Each structure stands twice: as structure tokens, then as C-alpha cells.
C-alpha positions as a Python dict, from the first residue, in 0.01 Angstrom:
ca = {
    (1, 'X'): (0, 0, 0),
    (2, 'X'): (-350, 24, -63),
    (3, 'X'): (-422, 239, 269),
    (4, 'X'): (-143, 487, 199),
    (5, 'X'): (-290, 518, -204),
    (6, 'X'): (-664, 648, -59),
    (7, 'X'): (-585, 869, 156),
    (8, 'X'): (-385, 1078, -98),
    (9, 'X'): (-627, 1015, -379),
    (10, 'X'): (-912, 1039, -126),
    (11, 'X'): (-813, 1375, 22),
    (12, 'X'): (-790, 1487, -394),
    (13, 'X'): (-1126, 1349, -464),
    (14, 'X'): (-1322, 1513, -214),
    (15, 'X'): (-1147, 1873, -265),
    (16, 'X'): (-1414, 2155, -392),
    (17, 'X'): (-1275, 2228, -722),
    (18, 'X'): (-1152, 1866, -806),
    (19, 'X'): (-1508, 1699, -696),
    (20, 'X'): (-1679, 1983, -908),
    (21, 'X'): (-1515, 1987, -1176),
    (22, 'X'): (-1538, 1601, -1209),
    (23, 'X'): (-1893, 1666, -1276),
    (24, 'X'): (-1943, 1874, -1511),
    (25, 'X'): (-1918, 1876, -1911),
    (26, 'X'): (-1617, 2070, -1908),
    (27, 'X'): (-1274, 2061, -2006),
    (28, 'X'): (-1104, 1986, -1708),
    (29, 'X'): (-1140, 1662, -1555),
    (30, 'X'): (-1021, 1502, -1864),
    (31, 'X'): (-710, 1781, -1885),
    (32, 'X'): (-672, 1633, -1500),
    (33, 'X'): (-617, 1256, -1639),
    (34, 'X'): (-388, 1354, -1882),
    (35, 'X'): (-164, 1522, -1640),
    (36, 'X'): (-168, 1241, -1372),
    (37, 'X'): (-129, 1012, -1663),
    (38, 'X'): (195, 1213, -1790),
    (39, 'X'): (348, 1220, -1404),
    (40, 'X'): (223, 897, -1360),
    (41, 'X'): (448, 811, -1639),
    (42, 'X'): (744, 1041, -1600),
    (43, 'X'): (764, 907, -1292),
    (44, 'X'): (784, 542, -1360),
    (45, 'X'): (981, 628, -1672),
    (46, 'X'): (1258, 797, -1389),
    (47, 'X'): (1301, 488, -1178),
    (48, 'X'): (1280, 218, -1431),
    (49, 'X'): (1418, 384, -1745),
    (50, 'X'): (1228, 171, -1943),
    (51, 'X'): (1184, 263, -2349),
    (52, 'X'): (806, 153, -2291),
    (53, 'X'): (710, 410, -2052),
    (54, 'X'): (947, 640, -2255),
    (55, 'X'): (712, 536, -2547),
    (56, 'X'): (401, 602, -2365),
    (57, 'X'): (498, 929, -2236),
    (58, 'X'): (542, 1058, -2591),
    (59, 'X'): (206, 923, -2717),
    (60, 'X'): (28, 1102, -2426),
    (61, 'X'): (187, 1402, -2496),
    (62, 'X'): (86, 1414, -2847),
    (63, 'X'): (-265, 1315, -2710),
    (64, 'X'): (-306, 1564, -2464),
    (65, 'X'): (-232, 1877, -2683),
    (66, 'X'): (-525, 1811, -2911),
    (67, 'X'): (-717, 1844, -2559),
    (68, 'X'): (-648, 2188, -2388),
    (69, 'X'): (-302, 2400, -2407),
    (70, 'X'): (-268, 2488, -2050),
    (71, 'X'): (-125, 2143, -2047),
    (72, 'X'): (174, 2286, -2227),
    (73, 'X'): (277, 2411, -1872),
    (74, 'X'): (394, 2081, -1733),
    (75, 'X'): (620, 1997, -2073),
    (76, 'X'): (890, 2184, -1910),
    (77, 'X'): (887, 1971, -1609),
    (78, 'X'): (821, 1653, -1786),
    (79, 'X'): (1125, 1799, -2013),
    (80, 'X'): (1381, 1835, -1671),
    (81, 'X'): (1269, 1471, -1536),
    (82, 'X'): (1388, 1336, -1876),
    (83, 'X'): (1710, 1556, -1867),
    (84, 'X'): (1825, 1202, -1605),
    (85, 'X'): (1827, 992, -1864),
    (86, 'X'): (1995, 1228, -2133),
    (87, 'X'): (2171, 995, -2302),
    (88, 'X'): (1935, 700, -2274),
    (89, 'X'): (1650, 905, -2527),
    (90, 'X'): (1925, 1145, -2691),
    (91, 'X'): (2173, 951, -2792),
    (92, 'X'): (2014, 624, -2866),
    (93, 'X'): (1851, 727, -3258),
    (94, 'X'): (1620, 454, -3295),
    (95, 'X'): (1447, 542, -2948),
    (96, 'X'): (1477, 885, -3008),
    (97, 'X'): (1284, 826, -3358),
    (98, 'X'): (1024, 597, -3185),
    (99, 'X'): (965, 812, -2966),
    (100, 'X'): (913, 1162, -3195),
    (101, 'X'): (656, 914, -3392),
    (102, 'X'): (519, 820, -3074),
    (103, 'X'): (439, 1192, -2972),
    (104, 'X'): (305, 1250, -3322),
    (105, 'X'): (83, 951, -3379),
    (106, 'X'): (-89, 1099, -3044),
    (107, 'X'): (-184, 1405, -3268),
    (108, 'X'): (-421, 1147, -3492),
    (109, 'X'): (-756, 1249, -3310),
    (110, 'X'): (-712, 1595, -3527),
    (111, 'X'): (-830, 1400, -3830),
    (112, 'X'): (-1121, 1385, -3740),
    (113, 'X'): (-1177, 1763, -3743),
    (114, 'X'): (-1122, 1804, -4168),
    (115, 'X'): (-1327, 1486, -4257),
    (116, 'X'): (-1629, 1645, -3998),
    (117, 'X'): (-1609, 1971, -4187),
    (118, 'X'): (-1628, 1792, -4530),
    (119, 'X'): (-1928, 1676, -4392),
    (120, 'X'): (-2084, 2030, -4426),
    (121, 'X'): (-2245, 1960, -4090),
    (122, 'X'): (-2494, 2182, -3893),
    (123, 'X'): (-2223, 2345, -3651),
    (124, 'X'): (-1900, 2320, -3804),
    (125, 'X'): (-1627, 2553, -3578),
    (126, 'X'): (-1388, 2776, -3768),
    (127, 'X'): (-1488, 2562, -4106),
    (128, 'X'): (-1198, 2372, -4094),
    (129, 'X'): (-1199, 2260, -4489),
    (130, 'X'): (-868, 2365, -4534),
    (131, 'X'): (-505, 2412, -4419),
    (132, 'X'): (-542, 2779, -4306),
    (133, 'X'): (-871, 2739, -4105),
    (134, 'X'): (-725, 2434, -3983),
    (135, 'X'): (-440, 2546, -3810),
    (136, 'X'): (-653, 2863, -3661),
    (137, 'X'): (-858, 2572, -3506),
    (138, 'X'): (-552, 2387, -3377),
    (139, 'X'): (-399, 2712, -3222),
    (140, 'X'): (-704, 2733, -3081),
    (141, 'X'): (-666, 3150, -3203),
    (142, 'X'): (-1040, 3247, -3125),
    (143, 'X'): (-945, 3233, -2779),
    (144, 'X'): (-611, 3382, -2811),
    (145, 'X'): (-313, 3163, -2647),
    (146, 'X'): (-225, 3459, -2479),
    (147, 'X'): (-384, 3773, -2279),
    (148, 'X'): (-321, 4018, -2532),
    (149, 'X'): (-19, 4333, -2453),
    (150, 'X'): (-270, 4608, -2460),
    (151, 'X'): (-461, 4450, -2206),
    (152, 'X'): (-235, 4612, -1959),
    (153, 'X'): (-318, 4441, -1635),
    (154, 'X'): (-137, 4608, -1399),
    (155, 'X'): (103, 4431, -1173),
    (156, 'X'): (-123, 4489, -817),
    (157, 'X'): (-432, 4298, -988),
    (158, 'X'): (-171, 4023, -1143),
    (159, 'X'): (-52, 3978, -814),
    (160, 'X'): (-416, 3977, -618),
    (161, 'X'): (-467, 3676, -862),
    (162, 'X'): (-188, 3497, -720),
    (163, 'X'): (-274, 3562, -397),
    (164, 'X'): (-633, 3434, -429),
    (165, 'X'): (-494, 3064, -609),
    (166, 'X'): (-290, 3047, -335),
    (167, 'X'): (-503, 3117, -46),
    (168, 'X'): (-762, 2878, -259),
    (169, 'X'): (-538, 2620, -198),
    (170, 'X'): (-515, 2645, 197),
    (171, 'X'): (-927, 2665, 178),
    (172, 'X'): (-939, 2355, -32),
    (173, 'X'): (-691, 2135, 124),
    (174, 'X'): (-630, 2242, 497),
    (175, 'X'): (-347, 2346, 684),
    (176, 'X'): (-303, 1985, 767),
    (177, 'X'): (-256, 1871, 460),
    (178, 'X'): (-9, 2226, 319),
    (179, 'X'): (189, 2109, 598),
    (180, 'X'): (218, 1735, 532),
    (181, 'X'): (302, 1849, 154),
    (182, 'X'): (603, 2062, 259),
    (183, 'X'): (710, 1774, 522),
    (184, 'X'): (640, 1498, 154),
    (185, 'X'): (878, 1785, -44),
    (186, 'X'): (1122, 1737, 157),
    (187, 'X'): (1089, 1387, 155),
    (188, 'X'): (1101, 1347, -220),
    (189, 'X'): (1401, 1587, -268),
    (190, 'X'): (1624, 1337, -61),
    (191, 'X'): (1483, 1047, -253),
    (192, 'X'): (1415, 1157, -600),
    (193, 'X'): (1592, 1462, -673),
    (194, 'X'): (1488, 1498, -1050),
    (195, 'X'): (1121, 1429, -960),
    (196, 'X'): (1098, 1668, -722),
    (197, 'X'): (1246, 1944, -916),
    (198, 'X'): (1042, 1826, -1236),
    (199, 'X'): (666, 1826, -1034),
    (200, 'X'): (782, 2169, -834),
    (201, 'X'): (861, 2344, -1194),
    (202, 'X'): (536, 2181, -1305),
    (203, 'X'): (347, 2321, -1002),
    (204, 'X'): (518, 2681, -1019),
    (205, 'X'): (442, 2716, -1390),
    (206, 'X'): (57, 2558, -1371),
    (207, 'X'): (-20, 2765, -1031),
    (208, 'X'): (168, 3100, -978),
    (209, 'X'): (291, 3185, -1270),
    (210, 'X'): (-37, 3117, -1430),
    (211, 'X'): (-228, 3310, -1235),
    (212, 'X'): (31, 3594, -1310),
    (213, 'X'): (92, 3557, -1674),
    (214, 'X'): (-354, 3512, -1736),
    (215, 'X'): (-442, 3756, -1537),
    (216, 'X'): (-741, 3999, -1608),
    (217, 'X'): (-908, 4302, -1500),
    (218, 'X'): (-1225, 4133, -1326),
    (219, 'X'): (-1334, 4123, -999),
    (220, 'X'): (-1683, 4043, -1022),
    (221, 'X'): (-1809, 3651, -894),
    (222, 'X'): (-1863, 3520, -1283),
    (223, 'X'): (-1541, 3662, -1400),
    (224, 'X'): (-1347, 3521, -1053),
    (225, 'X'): (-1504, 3143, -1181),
    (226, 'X'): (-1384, 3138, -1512),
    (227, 'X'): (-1042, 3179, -1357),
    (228, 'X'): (-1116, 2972, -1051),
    (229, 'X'): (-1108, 2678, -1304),
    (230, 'X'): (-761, 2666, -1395),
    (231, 'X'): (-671, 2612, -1004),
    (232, 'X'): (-746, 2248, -1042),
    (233, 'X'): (-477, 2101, -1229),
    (234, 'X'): (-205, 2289, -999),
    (235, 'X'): (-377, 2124, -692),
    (236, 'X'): (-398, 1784, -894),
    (237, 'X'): (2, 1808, -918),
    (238, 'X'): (42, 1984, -551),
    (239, 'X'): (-107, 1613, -416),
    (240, 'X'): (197, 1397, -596),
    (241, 'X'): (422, 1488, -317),
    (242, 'X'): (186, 1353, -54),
    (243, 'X'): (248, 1020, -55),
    (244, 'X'): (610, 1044, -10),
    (245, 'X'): (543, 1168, 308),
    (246, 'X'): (303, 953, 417),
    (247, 'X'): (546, 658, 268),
    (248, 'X'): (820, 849, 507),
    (249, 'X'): (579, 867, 825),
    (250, 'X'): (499, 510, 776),
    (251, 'X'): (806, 395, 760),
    (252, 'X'): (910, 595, 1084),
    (253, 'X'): (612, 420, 1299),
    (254, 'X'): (681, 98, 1204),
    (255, 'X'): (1051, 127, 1345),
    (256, 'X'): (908, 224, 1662),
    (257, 'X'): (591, 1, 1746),
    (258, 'X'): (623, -397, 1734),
    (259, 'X'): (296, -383, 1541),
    (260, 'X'): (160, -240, 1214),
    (261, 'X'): (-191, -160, 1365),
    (262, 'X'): (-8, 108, 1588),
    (263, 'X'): (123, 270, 1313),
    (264, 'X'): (-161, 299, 1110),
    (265, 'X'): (-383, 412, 1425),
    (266, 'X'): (-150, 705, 1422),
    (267, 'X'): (-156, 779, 1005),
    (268, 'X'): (-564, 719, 1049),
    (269, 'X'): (-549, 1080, 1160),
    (270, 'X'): (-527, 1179, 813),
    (271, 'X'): (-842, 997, 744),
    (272, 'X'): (-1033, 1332, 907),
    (273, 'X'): (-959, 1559, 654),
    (274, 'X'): (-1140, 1382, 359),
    (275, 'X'): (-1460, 1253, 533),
    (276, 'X'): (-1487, 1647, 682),
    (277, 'X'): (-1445, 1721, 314),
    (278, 'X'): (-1685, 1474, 179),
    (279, 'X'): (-1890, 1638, 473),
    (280, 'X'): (-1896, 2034, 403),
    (281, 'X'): (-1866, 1954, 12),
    (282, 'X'): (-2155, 1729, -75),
    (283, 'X'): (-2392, 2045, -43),
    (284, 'X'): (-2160, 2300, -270),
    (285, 'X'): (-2107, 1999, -563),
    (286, 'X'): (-2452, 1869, -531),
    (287, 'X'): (-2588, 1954, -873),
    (288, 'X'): (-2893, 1764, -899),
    (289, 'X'): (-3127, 2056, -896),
    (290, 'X'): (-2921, 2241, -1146),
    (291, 'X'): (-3174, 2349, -1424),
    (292, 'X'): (-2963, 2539, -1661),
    (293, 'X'): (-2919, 2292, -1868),
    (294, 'X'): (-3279, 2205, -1966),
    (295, 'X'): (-3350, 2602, -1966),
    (296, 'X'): (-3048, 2583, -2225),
    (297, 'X'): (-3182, 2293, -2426),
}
């Protein structure tokens, strides 16, 4: 239903940190098409248990993690939609096979790193000539994978950074559209139980615990943005339960009006929040008269 796919992806597109980060040379909006790929695919892997979208899931997995590790957060998700089909991937040894070369044939863009570095080129990151520097690249250990013990955040700041992701959300979203995701929850619990529980976990382990578990002592506007990035892919997720709703709600109005127009007159409703968010957006995500760039260059 092509009305009931824009409004969803519309009401996404026009959000603050989703629009922004769209346009900008940074790591996110492509971290944001591998994860809709990978529930795109989980899904359709869940109601059609089919070994190509099995295959494909793999590959993008293997894919992905040469890209940014926060994706690691949805694996466990991805992991409990499979869990349906246990014995379809587990027990079946040549799909199981396929499928482990799948996930590693998607780590293949690495290769390019070693043969660049060979190269002796200009900038050449972490000099990865051989095995050791290699894997320090791969782990990605300049940055550190994790905020390090002695950090010693204390639990009132962890939990101030919780608070802030989630009151982000309301501010990017509406109260409209929190509400219509709790009313699409429900929804998709009654009609796909392992998909709901697989995006939730996804959600929980992208958003909250996150923002718990990254946590740092800064309270100052730049250090607030750094963090303020990894809010997007939670919200990306957070709009998969809309449509079930909106499915649900459709269905409902056409049972009670003897034509379709009524019952898209009603859903049209919806249509508010994104053109108010095109609307009070535009001017924050307008970055045409952005100079850092050329003062960089």
C-alpha cells in the first residue's frame, strides 16, 4: 500500500537527526541502510523462511561489520528472530555452511585495506602492512570498543544520558507518533510474536542501554553532539513498528465505511506530522551556508 509505506518512511525522513545525518559525510546514514536492510531481511526471512533471504541476511551481516560496530547491537535481535526457524538454518548443514560463507564473503571489502597500505600511500591509517596492525585496524582499537573501567562514570550522569535519548525521541517524533508506536507494538506482538521481540531487543540494546553502557562525563554542547549521533539508528528501528499500526487502523476503517476514501480521510491525519516536520526542520538541516569545509580544505 503505497499510502501506508510514506507516511512511515515520510515521518522518518523528515525527523531532525535522520534528515541531518543523511547529509553529511559521516558514518551514519550508511550504518542506517544496513540496519533497515538487515530488518528488512529478517523480517521477510520470518514469514517466508526462504534460504535466499537466509543467504542475504548473512552476506549483509558480514558487510555491515567492516562499516561501524555499533551495528553489533542489533545481532542479538536478528539472532532471536532466527531462533523461529531453529531447525530450518541449524540443522540443515549445507544451509548452515552457505550461510557461514555467506556472512564471511561479506567481510571481502577488508582487502582492500592491506593492498592500499602496500601502496605506501600518503595517509595510510594504523599502517596496515601486516597481520598485527591489521587486526588493530579491524577492532577499530584507536577508538577503543569500549569506554574504558577507570573512566568511572557514575551511575546519575549514565542515567541523565538515558534520559536525554529518550526525551530526544518525543522531540523528534511527537507525541502523536510515541503513541501510534505503542498502539503498532501491540499490534505486531499479536501478529508476529518473534518480530516484535527481535526489533524491541534491537531497540533496547541500540537506545537505552547504549546510552548507559557509552556514557561519558560531558555536558558541554560539542561533547552532547558527538553522542547525539548514535540516537539515529535507535529511532530508525523505533519506526518498524509503525506500519503495523497503521496496517491495523486501516484495516479497522475499512470495516466500518462502504468506501476506501473515508478511511483514508481519517489516516490523512497522520500526514500533519511530517509536512510540520519538513516545516520546522528545513531551517536546522539547511547546510548550504556551511563553510567549514572549505575553511578545512
Amino acid at each position: 500500500n503505497m499510502f501506508l509505506s510514506l507516511l512511515p518512511t515520510s515521518i522518518l525522513a523528515f525527523s531532525y537527526l535522520f534528515w541531518f545525518h543523511a547529509e553529511i559525510p559521516e558514518a551514519f546514514g550508511l550504518n542506517n541502510l544496513f540496519a533497515v536492510s538487515l530488518l528488512y531481511l529478517s523480517y521477510l526471512f520470518l514469514t517466508d523462511k526462504s534460504s535466499k533471504y537466509l543467504y542475504l541476511l548473512a552476506f549483509i551481516c558480514g558487510v555491515s561489520l567492516t562499516h561501524h560496530q555499533t551495528i553489533l547491537f542489533l545481532f542479538p535481535g536478528i539472532g532471536l528472530m532466527l531462533l523461529k526457524h531453529f531447525k530450518f538454518i541449524f540443522l540443515h548443514p549445507k544451509r548452515l555452511l552457505t550461510s557461514l560463507l555467506a556472512f564471511f564473503a561479506g567481510f571481502f571489502p577488508y582487502l582492500y585495506v592491506p593492498i592500499a597500505a602496500h601502496q605506501n600511500p600518503v595517509i595510510s591509517w594504523d599502517s596496515a602492512t601486516n597481520l598485527t596492525n591489521f587486526i588493530h585496524l579491524v577492532l577499530r582499537k584507536d577508538y577503543g570498543f569500549a569506554p574504558s573501567v577507570v573512566n568511572e562514570v557514575p551511575i546519575a550522569v549514565k542515567l541523565i544520558h538515558v534520559k536525554s535519548f529518550l526525551s530526544s525521541i518525543l522531540t523528534n517524533f511527537s507525541s502523536q507518533i510515541i503513541i501510534l508506536m505503542v498502539f503498532s507494538a501491540g499490534v505486531l506482538l499479536k501478529r508476529t510474536m518473534w518480530f516484535f521481540f527481535g526489533l524491541t531487543l534491537c531497540f533496547i540494546l541500540t537506545g537505552p542501554f547504549f546510552m548507559y553502557y557509552a556514557a561519558g562525563l560531558t555536558g558541554i554542547p560539542v561533547g552532547m553532539g558527538i553522542i547525539e549521533r548514535f540516537y539515529v539508528l535507535p529511532s530508525v528501528i523505533l519506526m518498524f513498528y509503525v506500519p503495523f499500526g497503521l496496517t491495523s487502523l486501516h484495516s479497522f476503517l475499512q470495516k466500518r465505511f462502504s468506501r476506501p476514501a473515508y478511511g483514508y480521510a481519517l489516516l490523512a491525519y497522520f500526514l500533519i506530522i511530517p509536512i510540520l516536520l519538513l516545516i520546522y526542520n528545513f531551517p536546522k538541516t539547511d547546510l548550504s551556508r556551511t563553510k567549514i569545509g572549505n575553511t578545512l580544505a
